[in-house]
Amino acid sequence: MLKGLVFDVDGVLMDSMPYHADAWVKAFGEVGIHITNMDIYEIEGSNHKGVVDLIFHKAGMEPKTSDHEAFLKKKRAYFLQNNRAEPFKGMQACLQALKGKYKLGVASGADRTIVNALMDRFYPGIFEVIVSGEDVTRGKPDPEPYLTAARKLGLETEECIVIENAPLGIQSAKNAGIYCVAVPTYLPKEKLMDADMVLADHAELIAYLSRLV
C-alpha cells in the first residue's frame, strides 16, 4: 500500500540544474579542469563529494581531502550568486494536494544550505523529511539517500515511490528497492530507462501524481 512519496529536487521539483551546472563549471575551471554542463547533468544526483571525485578522476587527477570542502564552498557561492531557479509549473499545487494524504519527503544530492533555501521559499511546510547530500555518507547511486528518507518518514521501502529525473538517482532508488518514476528534464528519455516508469514530461508527471490523490 502506497503511503509515501520521495522527490528529488533539481530537475523534479525545481528547474535548477543549469545553475548548479554553471556553478560547477566555474569552480572546476579555477583549477584548470574544463567541463561542460552536460558533464554535470550526466552525474546529477551525486553529492558534492561524489561530483568532485568523479570530475577529478575523469581529468586523471586525484582530489585531496581538503578539495571536497573547498569545492563545496566555491560551488555554493557561485550557485547562490547566479541562481534563478523556479519550480516546475504546476508542481506546487500538485504537492499541496498530495500533502495530508501521503507522507512526503525529499532526497537531494545538493548541499543542505541550497536544498533548505529552495524548499523554504517554494515548498514551505510541504515535506516532512528533507535529506541533503550532506546528510548521507554515500550519495546517489548508493541507496543510502532514499533508504534514509524512507526511514525518517517511518515507512518501509515497499510503501514508497521515488520521483527522479537522473540516472544516478534512479539507480539509488532501485538499489534501495523502491519503485521509481522518472521524468526527463535535462537528459533524453533513453538515459532513464532503468526506472520502473518513464513519463514524457512534467505535465504527464502532474497527471500521474494527481491520480494518486
PDB file of C-alpha atoms in Angstrom:
ATOM      1  CA  MET A   1       0.000   0.000   0.000  1.00  0.00           C
ATOM      2  CA  LEU A   2       1.420   3.362  -1.026  1.00  0.00           C
ATOM      3  CA  LYS A   3       1.985   5.633   1.962  1.00  0.00           C
ATOM      4  CA  GLY A   4       4.772   7.994   0.926  1.00  0.00           C
ATOM      5  CA  LEU A   5       6.449   9.816  -1.951  1.00  0.00           C
ATOM      6  CA  VAL A   6      10.084  10.890  -2.029  1.00  0.00           C
ATOM      7  CA  PHE A   7      11.165  13.500  -4.557  1.00  0.00           C
ATOM      8  CA  ASP A   8      14.496  14.504  -5.981  1.00  0.00           C
ATOM      9  CA  VAL A   9      14.747  18.306  -6.039  1.00  0.00           C
ATOM     10  CA  ASP A  10      16.763  19.533  -9.025  1.00  0.00           C
ATOM     11  CA  GLY A  11      15.011  18.614 -12.234  1.00  0.00           C
ATOM     12  CA  VAL A  12      11.915  17.253 -10.485  1.00  0.00           C
ATOM     13  CA  LEU A  13      10.666  19.987  -8.162  1.00  0.00           C
ATOM     14  CA  MET A  14      12.915  22.802  -9.351  1.00  0.00           C
ATOM     15  CA  ASP A  15      14.161  23.840 -12.785  1.00  0.00           C
ATOM     16  CA  SER A  16      17.568  24.481 -11.268  1.00  0.00           C
ATOM     17  CA  MET A  17      20.197  22.193 -12.743  1.00  0.00           C
ATOM     18  CA  PRO A  18      21.539  24.738 -15.277  1.00  0.00           C
ATOM     19  CA  TYR A  19      22.528  26.974 -12.351  1.00  0.00           C
ATOM     20  CA  HIS A  20      24.119  24.076 -10.463  1.00  0.00           C
ATOM     21  CA  ALA A  21      25.995  23.056 -13.609  1.00  0.00           C
ATOM     22  CA  ASP A  22      27.169  26.616 -14.322  1.00  0.00           C
ATOM     23  CA  ALA A  23      28.481  26.851 -10.758  1.00  0.00           C
ATOM     24  CA  TRP A  24      30.387  23.573 -11.020  1.00  0.00           C
ATOM     25  CA  VAL A  25      31.864  24.564 -14.402  1.00  0.00           C
ATOM     26  CA  LYS A  26      33.207  27.804 -12.879  1.00  0.00           C
ATOM     27  CA  ALA A  27      34.526  26.097  -9.745  1.00  0.00           C
ATOM     28  CA  PHE A  28      36.420  23.409 -11.661  1.00  0.00           C
ATOM     29  CA  GLY A  29      37.650  25.940 -14.215  1.00  0.00           C
ATOM     30  CA  GLU A  30      39.514  27.723 -11.421  1.00  0.00           C
ATOM     31  CA  VAL A  31      41.881  24.743 -11.154  1.00  0.00           C
ATOM     32  CA  GLY A  32      42.176  24.133 -14.893  1.00  0.00           C
ATOM     33  CA  ILE A  33      39.582  21.342 -15.147  1.00  0.00           C
ATOM     34  CA  HIS A  34      37.376  22.247 -18.096  1.00  0.00           C
ATOM     35  CA  ILE A  35      33.957  20.596 -18.214  1.00  0.00           C
ATOM     36  CA  THR A  36      30.552  21.314 -19.760  1.00  0.00           C
ATOM     37  CA  ASN A  37      27.083  21.486 -18.275  1.00  0.00           C
ATOM     38  CA  MET A  38      26.348  18.100 -19.839  1.00  0.00           C
ATOM     39  CA  ASP A  39      29.188  16.540 -17.819  1.00  0.00           C
ATOM     40  CA  ILE A  40      27.283  17.605 -14.687  1.00  0.00           C
ATOM     41  CA  TYR A  41      23.851  16.568 -15.973  1.00  0.00           C
ATOM     42  CA  GLU A  42      25.175  13.039 -16.513  1.00  0.00           C
ATOM     43  CA  ILE A  43      26.229  12.711 -12.855  1.00  0.00           C
ATOM     44  CA  GLU A  44      23.314  14.691 -11.438  1.00  0.00           C
ATOM     45  CA  GLY A  45      22.196  13.411  -8.047  1.00  0.00           C
ATOM     46  CA  SER A  46      25.634  12.713  -6.673  1.00  0.00           C
ATOM     47  CA  ASN A  47      26.510  14.754  -3.598  1.00  0.00           C
ATOM     48  CA  HIS A  48      29.342  17.302  -3.733  1.00  0.00           C
ATOM     49  CA  LYS A  49      31.977  14.750  -2.691  1.00  0.00           C
ATOM     50  CA  GLY A  50      30.858  12.414  -5.455  1.00  0.00           C
ATOM     51  CA  VAL A  51      30.908  15.186  -8.050  1.00  0.00           C
ATOM     52  CA  VAL A  52      34.419  16.253  -7.068  1.00  0.00           C
ATOM     53  CA  ASP A  53      35.688  12.660  -7.121  1.00  0.00           C
ATOM     54  CA  LEU A  54      34.074  11.858 -10.484  1.00  0.00           C
ATOM     55  CA  ILE A  55      35.244  15.032 -12.250  1.00  0.00           C
ATOM     56  CA  PHE A  56      38.787  14.836 -10.844  1.00  0.00           C
ATOM     57  CA  HIS A  57      39.084  11.178 -11.855  1.00  0.00           C
ATOM     58  CA  LYS A  58      37.748  11.937 -15.335  1.00  0.00           C
ATOM     59  CA  ALA A  59      40.540  14.519 -15.633  1.00  0.00           C
ATOM     60  CA  GLY A  60      43.106  11.943 -14.487  1.00  0.00           C
ATOM     61  CA  MET A  61      43.607  13.663 -11.137  1.00  0.00           C
ATOM     62  CA  GLU A  62      43.151  12.658  -7.501  1.00  0.00           C
ATOM     63  CA  PRO A  63      41.398  15.118  -5.178  1.00  0.00           C
ATOM     64  CA  LYS A  64      42.822  15.859  -1.749  1.00  0.00           C
ATOM     65  CA  THR A  65      40.547  15.560   1.264  1.00  0.00           C
ATOM     66  CA  SER A  66      40.523  19.348   1.560  1.00  0.00           C
ATOM     67  CA  ASP A  67      39.282  19.687  -2.034  1.00  0.00           C
ATOM     68  CA  HIS A  68      35.809  18.384  -1.138  1.00  0.00           C
ATOM     69  CA  GLU A  69      35.025  21.206   1.288  1.00  0.00           C
ATOM     70  CA  ALA A  70      36.808  23.822  -0.822  1.00  0.00           C
ATOM     71  CA  PHE A  71      34.822  22.974  -3.947  1.00  0.00           C
ATOM     72  CA  LEU A  72      31.570  22.814  -1.988  1.00  0.00           C
ATOM     73  CA  LYS A  73      32.117  26.395  -0.795  1.00  0.00           C
ATOM     74  CA  LYS A  74      33.088  27.646  -4.257  1.00  0.00           C
ATOM     75  CA  LYS A  75      30.199  25.936  -5.979  1.00  0.00           C
ATOM     76  CA  ARG A  76      27.684  27.074  -3.370  1.00  0.00           C
ATOM     77  CA  ALA A  77      28.832  30.688  -3.693  1.00  0.00           C
ATOM     78  CA  TYR A  78      28.556  30.641  -7.486  1.00  0.00           C
ATOM     79  CA  PHE A  79      25.124  28.974  -7.330  1.00  0.00           C
ATOM     80  CA  LEU A  80      23.667  31.416  -4.807  1.00  0.00           C
ATOM     81  CA  GLN A  81      25.111  34.344  -6.764  1.00  0.00           C
ATOM     82  CA  ASN A  82      23.531  33.328 -10.072  1.00  0.00           C
ATOM     83  CA  ASN A  83      20.556  31.178  -9.039  1.00  0.00           C
ATOM     84  CA  ARG A  84      17.306  31.963 -10.854  1.00  0.00           C
ATOM     85  CA  ALA A  85      15.703  28.566 -10.281  1.00  0.00           C
ATOM     86  CA  GLU A  86      11.929  28.275 -10.404  1.00  0.00           C
ATOM     87  CA  PRO A  87       9.579  25.423  -9.536  1.00  0.00           C
ATOM     88  CA  PHE A  88       8.194  23.498 -12.494  1.00  0.00           C
ATOM     89  CA  LYS A  89       4.750  24.765 -13.465  1.00  0.00           C
ATOM     90  CA  GLY A  90       2.002  23.050 -11.519  1.00  0.00           C
ATOM     91  CA  MET A  91       4.227  21.212  -9.058  1.00  0.00           C
ATOM     92  CA  GLN A  92       3.430  23.419  -6.046  1.00  0.00           C
ATOM     93  CA  ALA A  93      -0.336  22.917  -6.370  1.00  0.00           C
ATOM     94  CA  CYS A  94       0.174  19.219  -7.044  1.00  0.00           C
ATOM     95  CA  LEU A  95       2.238  18.762  -3.884  1.00  0.00           C
ATOM     96  CA  GLN A  96      -0.291  20.736  -1.829  1.00  0.00           C
ATOM     97  CA  ALA A  97      -2.969  18.290  -2.964  1.00  0.00           C
ATOM     98  CA  LEU A  98      -0.814  15.287  -2.027  1.00  0.00           C
ATOM     99  CA  LYS A  99       0.072  16.628   1.419  1.00  0.00           C
ATOM    100  CA  GLY A 100      -2.052  15.075   4.140  1.00  0.00           C
ATOM    101  CA  LYS A 101      -2.835  12.046   2.009  1.00  0.00           C
ATOM    102  CA  TYR A 102       0.754  10.797   1.869  1.00  0.00           C
ATOM    103  CA  LYS A 103       3.971  11.307   3.767  1.00  0.00           C
ATOM    104  CA  LEU A 104       6.208  13.465   1.589  1.00  0.00           C
ATOM    105  CA  GLY A 105       9.999  13.647   1.593  1.00  0.00           C
ATOM    106  CA  VAL A 106      12.932  14.982  -0.386  1.00  0.00           C
ATOM    107  CA  ALA A 107      16.254  13.271  -1.114  1.00  0.00           C
ATOM    108  CA  SER A 108      18.698  15.528  -2.938  1.00  0.00           C
ATOM    109  CA  GLY A 109      22.398  15.379  -3.706  1.00  0.00           C
ATOM    110  CA  ALA A 110      22.714  19.146  -3.289  1.00  0.00           C
ATOM    111  CA  ASP A 111      24.112  20.640  -0.098  1.00  0.00           C
ATOM    112  CA  ARG A 112      21.861  21.405   2.849  1.00  0.00           C
ATOM    113  CA  THR A 113      22.039  25.197   2.572  1.00  0.00           C
ATOM    114  CA  ILE A 114      20.763  25.201  -1.006  1.00  0.00           C
ATOM    115  CA  VAL A 115      18.126  22.482  -0.556  1.00  0.00           C
ATOM    116  CA  ASN A 116      16.622  24.098   2.533  1.00  0.00           C
ATOM    117  CA  ALA A 117      16.615  27.551   0.906  1.00  0.00           C
ATOM    118  CA  LEU A 118      14.746  26.268  -2.149  1.00  0.00           C
ATOM    119  CA  MET A 119      12.227  24.233  -0.127  1.00  0.00           C
ATOM    120  CA  ASP A 120      11.590  27.053   2.364  1.00  0.00           C
ATOM    121  CA  ARG A 121      10.982  29.520  -0.455  1.00  0.00           C
ATOM    122  CA  PHE A 122       8.966  27.468  -2.916  1.00  0.00           C
ATOM    123  CA  TYR A 123       7.532  24.487  -0.985  1.00  0.00           C
ATOM    124  CA  PRO A 124       7.126  25.722   2.594  1.00  0.00           C
ATOM    125  CA  GLY A 125       5.585  23.225   5.002  1.00  0.00           C
ATOM    126  CA  ILE A 126       5.167  20.533   2.352  1.00  0.00           C
ATOM    127  CA  PHE A 127       7.842  17.993   3.255  1.00  0.00           C
ATOM    128  CA  GLU A 128       8.130  16.068   6.493  1.00  0.00           C
ATOM    129  CA  VAL A 129      11.679  14.953   5.718  1.00  0.00           C
ATOM    130  CA  ILE A 130      14.481  16.652   3.783  1.00  0.00           C
ATOM    131  CA  VAL A 131      17.646  14.639   3.098  1.00  0.00           C
ATOM    132  CA  SER A 132      20.508  16.618   1.551  1.00  0.00           C
ATOM    133  CA  GLY A 133      23.839  15.496   0.162  1.00  0.00           C
ATOM    134  CA  GLU A 134      25.467  16.322   3.493  1.00  0.00           C
ATOM    135  CA  ASP A 135      23.078  14.088   5.444  1.00  0.00           C
ATOM    136  CA  VAL A 136      24.476  10.850   3.996  1.00  0.00           C
ATOM    137  CA  THR A 137      27.892   9.258   3.846  1.00  0.00           C
ATOM    138  CA  ARG A 138      27.372   7.780   0.385  1.00  0.00           C
ATOM    139  CA  GLY A 139      25.476   9.746  -2.236  1.00  0.00           C
ATOM    140  CA  LYS A 140      23.495   8.516  -5.222  1.00  0.00           C
ATOM    141  CA  PRO A 141      23.742   5.943  -6.861  1.00  0.00           C
ATOM    142  CA  ASP A 142      24.195   4.357  -3.419  1.00  0.00           C
ATOM    143  CA  PRO A 143      20.810   3.510  -1.845  1.00  0.00           C
ATOM    144  CA  GLU A 144      21.584   5.477   1.325  1.00  0.00           C
ATOM    145  CA  PRO A 145      19.765   8.730   0.361  1.00  0.00           C
ATOM    146  CA  TYR A 146      16.446   7.028  -0.357  1.00  0.00           C
ATOM    147  CA  LEU A 147      16.766   4.483   2.454  1.00  0.00           C
ATOM    148  CA  THR A 148      17.414   7.394   4.828  1.00  0.00           C
ATOM    149  CA  ALA A 149      14.366   9.294   3.576  1.00  0.00           C
ATOM    150  CA  ALA A 150      12.102   6.240   3.907  1.00  0.00           C
ATOM    151  CA  ARG A 151      13.390   5.514   7.407  1.00  0.00           C
ATOM    152  CA  LYS A 152      12.895   9.109   8.551  1.00  0.00           C
ATOM    153  CA  LEU A 153       9.359   9.025   7.158  1.00  0.00           C
ATOM    154  CA  GLY A 154       8.748   5.874   9.179  1.00  0.00           C
ATOM    155  CA  LEU A 155       7.968   3.837   6.072  1.00  0.00           C
ATOM    156  CA  GLU A 156       9.080   0.566   4.523  1.00  0.00           C
ATOM    157  CA  THR A 157      10.599   0.805   1.063  1.00  0.00           C
ATOM    158  CA  GLU A 158       7.659  -1.026  -0.497  1.00  0.00           C
ATOM    159  CA  GLU A 159       5.350   1.688   0.847  1.00  0.00           C
ATOM    160  CA  CYS A 160       7.143   4.426  -1.129  1.00  0.00           C
ATOM    161  CA  ILE A 161       7.540   5.770  -4.633  1.00  0.00           C
ATOM    162  CA  VAL A 162      10.552   7.817  -5.726  1.00  0.00           C
ATOM    163  CA  ILE A 163      10.267  10.557  -8.355  1.00  0.00           C
ATOM    164  CA  GLU A 164      13.562  11.094 -10.200  1.00  0.00           C
ATOM    165  CA  ASN A 165      14.997  12.631 -13.346  1.00  0.00           C
ATOM    166  CA  ALA A 166      18.613  11.412 -13.451  1.00  0.00           C
ATOM    167  CA  PRO A 167      20.390   8.065 -13.954  1.00  0.00           C
ATOM    168  CA  LEU A 168      22.287   8.100 -10.636  1.00  0.00           C
ATOM    169  CA  GLY A 169      19.100   8.921  -8.751  1.00  0.00           C
ATOM    170  CA  ILE A 170      17.209   6.137 -10.485  1.00  0.00           C
ATOM    171  CA  GLN A 171      19.995   3.709  -9.586  1.00  0.00           C
ATOM    172  CA  SER A 172      19.845   4.921  -5.979  1.00  0.00           C
ATOM    173  CA  ALA A 173      16.095   4.276  -5.778  1.00  0.00           C
ATOM    174  CA  LYS A 174      16.342   0.861  -7.414  1.00  0.00           C
ATOM    175  CA  ASN A 175      19.318  -0.101  -5.216  1.00  0.00           C
ATOM    176  CA  ALA A 176      17.096   0.796  -2.258  1.00  0.00           C
ATOM    177  CA  GLY A 177      14.340  -1.460  -3.580  1.00  0.00           C
ATOM    178  CA  ILE A 178      11.908   1.417  -4.180  1.00  0.00           C
ATOM    179  CA  TYR A 179       9.592   1.812  -7.171  1.00  0.00           C
ATOM    180  CA  CYS A 180      10.890   4.692  -9.294  1.00  0.00           C
ATOM    181  CA  VAL A 181       9.034   7.013 -11.632  1.00  0.00           C
ATOM    182  CA  ALA A 182      11.261   9.155 -13.864  1.00  0.00           C
ATOM    183  CA  VAL A 183      10.694  12.348 -15.817  1.00  0.00           C
ATOM    184  CA  PRO A 184      13.211  13.603 -18.412  1.00  0.00           C
ATOM    185  CA  THR A 185      14.305  17.184 -17.955  1.00  0.00           C
ATOM    186  CA  TYR A 186      17.975  17.697 -18.837  1.00  0.00           C
ATOM    187  CA  LEU A 187      18.734  14.286 -20.363  1.00  0.00           C
ATOM    188  CA  PRO A 188      16.851  12.338 -23.042  1.00  0.00           C
ATOM    189  CA  LYS A 189      14.296   9.729 -22.034  1.00  0.00           C
ATOM    190  CA  GLU A 190      16.617   6.965 -23.252  1.00  0.00           C
ATOM    191  CA  LYS A 191      19.018   7.704 -20.376  1.00  0.00           C
ATOM    192  CA  LEU A 192      16.308   6.966 -17.801  1.00  0.00           C
ATOM    193  CA  MET A 193      15.122   3.541 -18.887  1.00  0.00           C
ATOM    194  CA  ASP A 194      16.248   1.819 -15.663  1.00  0.00           C
ATOM    195  CA  ALA A 195      13.269   3.428 -13.908  1.00  0.00           C
ATOM    196  CA  ASP A 196      10.086   1.404 -13.428  1.00  0.00           C
ATOM    197  CA  MET A 197       8.105   4.058 -15.297  1.00  0.00           C
ATOM    198  CA  VAL A 198       9.347   6.886 -17.527  1.00  0.00           C
ATOM    199  CA  LEU A 199       6.928   9.729 -18.210  1.00  0.00           C
ATOM    200  CA  ALA A 200       7.124  12.159 -21.108  1.00  0.00           C
ATOM    201  CA  ASP A 201       7.359  15.447 -19.231  1.00  0.00           C
ATOM    202  CA  HIS A 202       6.209  17.343 -16.146  1.00  0.00           C
ATOM    203  CA  ALA A 203       2.650  17.675 -17.438  1.00  0.00           C
ATOM    204  CA  GLU A 204       2.433  13.884 -17.538  1.00  0.00           C
ATOM    205  CA  LEU A 205       4.079  13.666 -14.108  1.00  0.00           C
ATOM    206  CA  ILE A 206       1.482  16.007 -12.610  1.00  0.00           C
ATOM    207  CA  ALA A 207      -1.305  13.988 -14.220  1.00  0.00           C
ATOM    208  CA  TYR A 208       0.190  10.793 -12.759  1.00  0.00           C
ATOM    209  CA  LEU A 209       0.519  12.271  -9.272  1.00  0.00           C
ATOM    210  CA  SER A 210      -2.979  13.778  -9.417  1.00  0.00           C
ATOM    211  CA  ARG A 211      -4.431  10.311  -9.945  1.00  0.00           C
ATOM    212  CA  LEU A 212      -2.958   9.320  -6.574  1.00  0.00           C
ATOM    213  CA  VAL A 213      -4.980  11.946  -4.713  1.00  0.00           C
TER     214      VAL A 213
END
